[in-house]
PDB file of C-alpha atoms in Angstrom:
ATOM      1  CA  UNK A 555      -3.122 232.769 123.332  1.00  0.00           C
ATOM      2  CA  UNK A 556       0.282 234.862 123.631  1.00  0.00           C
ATOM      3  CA  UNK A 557       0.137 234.686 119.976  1.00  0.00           C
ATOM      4  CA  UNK A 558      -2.625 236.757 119.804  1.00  0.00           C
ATOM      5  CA  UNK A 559      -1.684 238.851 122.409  1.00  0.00           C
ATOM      6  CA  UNK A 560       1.629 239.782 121.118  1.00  0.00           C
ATOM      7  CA  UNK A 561      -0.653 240.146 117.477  1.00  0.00           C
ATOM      8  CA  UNK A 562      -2.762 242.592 118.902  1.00  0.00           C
ATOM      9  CA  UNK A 563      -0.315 244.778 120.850  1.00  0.00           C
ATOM     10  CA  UNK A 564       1.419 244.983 117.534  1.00  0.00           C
ATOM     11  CA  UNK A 565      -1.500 246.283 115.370  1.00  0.00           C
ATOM     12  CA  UNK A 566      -1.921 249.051 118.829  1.00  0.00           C
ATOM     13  CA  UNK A 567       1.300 250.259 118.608  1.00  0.00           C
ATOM     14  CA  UNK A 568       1.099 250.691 114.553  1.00  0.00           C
ATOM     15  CA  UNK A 569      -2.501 253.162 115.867  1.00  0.00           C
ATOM     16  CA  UNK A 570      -0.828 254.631 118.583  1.00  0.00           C
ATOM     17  CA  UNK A 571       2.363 255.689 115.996  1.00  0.00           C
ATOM     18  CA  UNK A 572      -0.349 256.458 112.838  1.00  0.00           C
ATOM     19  CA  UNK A 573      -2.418 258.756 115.369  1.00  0.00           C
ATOM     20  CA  UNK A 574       1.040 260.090 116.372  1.00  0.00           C
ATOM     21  CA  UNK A 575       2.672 261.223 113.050  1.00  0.00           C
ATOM     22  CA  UNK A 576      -0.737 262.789 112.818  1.00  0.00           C
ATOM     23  CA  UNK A 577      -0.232 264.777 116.072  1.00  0.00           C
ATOM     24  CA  UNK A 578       3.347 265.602 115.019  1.00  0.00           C
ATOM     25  CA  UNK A 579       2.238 266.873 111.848  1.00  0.00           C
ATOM     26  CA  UNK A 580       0.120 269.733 113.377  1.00  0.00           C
ATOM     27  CA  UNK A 581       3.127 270.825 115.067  1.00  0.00           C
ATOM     28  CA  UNK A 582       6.124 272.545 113.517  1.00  0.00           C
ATOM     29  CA  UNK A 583       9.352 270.913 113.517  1.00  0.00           C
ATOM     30  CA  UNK A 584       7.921 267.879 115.947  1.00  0.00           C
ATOM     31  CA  UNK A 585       9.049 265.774 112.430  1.00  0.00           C
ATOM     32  CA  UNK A 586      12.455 266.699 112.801  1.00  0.00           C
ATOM     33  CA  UNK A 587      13.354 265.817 116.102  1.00  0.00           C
ATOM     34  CA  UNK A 588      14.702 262.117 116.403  1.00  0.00           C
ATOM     35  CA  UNK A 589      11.650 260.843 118.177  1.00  0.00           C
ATOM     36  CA  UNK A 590       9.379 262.577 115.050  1.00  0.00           C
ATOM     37  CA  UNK A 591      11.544 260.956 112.373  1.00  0.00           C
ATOM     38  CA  UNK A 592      11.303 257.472 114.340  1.00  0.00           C
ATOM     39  CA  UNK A 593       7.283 257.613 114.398  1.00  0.00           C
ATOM     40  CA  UNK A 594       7.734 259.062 110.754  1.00  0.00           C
ATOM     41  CA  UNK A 595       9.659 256.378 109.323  1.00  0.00           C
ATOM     42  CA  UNK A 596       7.091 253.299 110.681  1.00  0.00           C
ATOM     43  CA  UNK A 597       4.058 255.254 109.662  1.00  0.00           C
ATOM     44  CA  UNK A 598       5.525 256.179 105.895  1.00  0.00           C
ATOM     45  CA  UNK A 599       5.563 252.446 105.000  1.00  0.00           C
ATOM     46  CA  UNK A 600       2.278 252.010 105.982  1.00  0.00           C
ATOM     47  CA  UNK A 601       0.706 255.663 104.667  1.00  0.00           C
ATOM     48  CA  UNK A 602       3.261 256.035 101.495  1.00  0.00           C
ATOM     49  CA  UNK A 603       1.109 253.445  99.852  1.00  0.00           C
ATOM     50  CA  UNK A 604      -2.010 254.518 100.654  1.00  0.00           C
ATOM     51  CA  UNK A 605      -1.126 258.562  99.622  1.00  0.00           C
ATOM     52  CA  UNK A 606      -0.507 257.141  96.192  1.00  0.00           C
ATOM     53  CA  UNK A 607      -4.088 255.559  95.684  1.00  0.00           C
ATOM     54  CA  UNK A 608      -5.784 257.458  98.054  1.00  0.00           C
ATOM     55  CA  UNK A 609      -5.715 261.377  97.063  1.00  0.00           C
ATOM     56  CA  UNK A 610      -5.808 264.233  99.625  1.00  0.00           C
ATOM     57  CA  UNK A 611      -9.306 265.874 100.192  1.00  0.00           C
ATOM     58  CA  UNK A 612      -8.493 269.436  99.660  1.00  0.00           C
ATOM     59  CA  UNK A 613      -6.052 270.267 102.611  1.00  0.00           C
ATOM     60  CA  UNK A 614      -6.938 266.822 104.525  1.00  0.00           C
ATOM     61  CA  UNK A 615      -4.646 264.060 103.880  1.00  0.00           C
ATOM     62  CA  UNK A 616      -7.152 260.684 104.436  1.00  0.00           C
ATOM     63  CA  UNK A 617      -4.658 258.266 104.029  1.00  0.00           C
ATOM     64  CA  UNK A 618      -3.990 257.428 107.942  1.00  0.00           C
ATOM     65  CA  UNK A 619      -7.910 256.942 108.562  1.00  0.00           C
ATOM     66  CA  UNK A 620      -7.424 255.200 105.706  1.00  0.00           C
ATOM     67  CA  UNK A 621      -4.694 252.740 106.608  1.00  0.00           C
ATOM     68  CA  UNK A 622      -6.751 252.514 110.517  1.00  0.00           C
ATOM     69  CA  UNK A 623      -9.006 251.058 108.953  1.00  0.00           C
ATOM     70  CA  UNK A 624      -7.115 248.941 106.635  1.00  0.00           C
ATOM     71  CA  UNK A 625      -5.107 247.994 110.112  1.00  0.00           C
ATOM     72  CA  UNK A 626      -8.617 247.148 111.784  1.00  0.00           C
ATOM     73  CA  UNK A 627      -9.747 245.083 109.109  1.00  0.00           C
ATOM     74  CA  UNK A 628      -6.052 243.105 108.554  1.00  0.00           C
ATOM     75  CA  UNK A 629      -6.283 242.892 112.729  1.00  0.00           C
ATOM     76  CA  UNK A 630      -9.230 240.706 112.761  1.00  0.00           C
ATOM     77  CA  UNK A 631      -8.560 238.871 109.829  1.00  0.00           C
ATOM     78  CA  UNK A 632      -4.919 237.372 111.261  1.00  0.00           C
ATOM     79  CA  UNK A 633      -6.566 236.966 114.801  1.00  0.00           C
ATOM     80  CA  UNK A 634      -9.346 235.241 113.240  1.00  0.00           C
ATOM     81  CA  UNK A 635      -6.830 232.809 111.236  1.00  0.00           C
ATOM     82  CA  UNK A 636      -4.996 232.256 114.287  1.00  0.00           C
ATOM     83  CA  UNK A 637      -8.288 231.419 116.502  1.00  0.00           C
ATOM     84  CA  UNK A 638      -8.792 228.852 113.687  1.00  0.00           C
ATOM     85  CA  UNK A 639      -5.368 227.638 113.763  1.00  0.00           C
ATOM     86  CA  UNK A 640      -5.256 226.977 117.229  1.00  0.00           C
ATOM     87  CA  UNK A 641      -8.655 225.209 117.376  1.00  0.00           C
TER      88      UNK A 641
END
């Protein structure tokens, strides 16, 4: 059960720093501070990816609803697999 604890704070903390970048990228400059370029660095591995399949809509940039929703989706499929594991 701490398994899937520590499983889902993970997959939280990856929302929390998606919904974030997005924050920070409303605001000018909040990338370039050291705190920006931390939450910028996680996200990009998950969102670099995702801008290369996923294309922007106009101004909007989908991919981190996009990758939310991938996140969701991988979330319940590893807690699922553990549930079974540990059964």
């Amino acid at each position: 059960m701490i398994l899937l604890n520590v499983v889902d704070i993970v997959f939280y903390l990856l929302y929390a720093a998606i919904l974030i970048d997005v924050v920070l990228s409303w605001l000018p400059g909040a990338r370039d501070t050291s705190a920006g370029y931390a939450v910028h660095r996680v996200t990009g591995v998950i969102l670099e990816p995702i801008r290369r399949v996923v294309p922007p809509a106009g101004p909007v940039d989908l991919s981190p609803f996009v990758a939310i929703l991938l996140l969701f989706l991988l979330r319940r499929i590893v807690t699922d697999l553990l549930l079974r594991a540990l059964l």
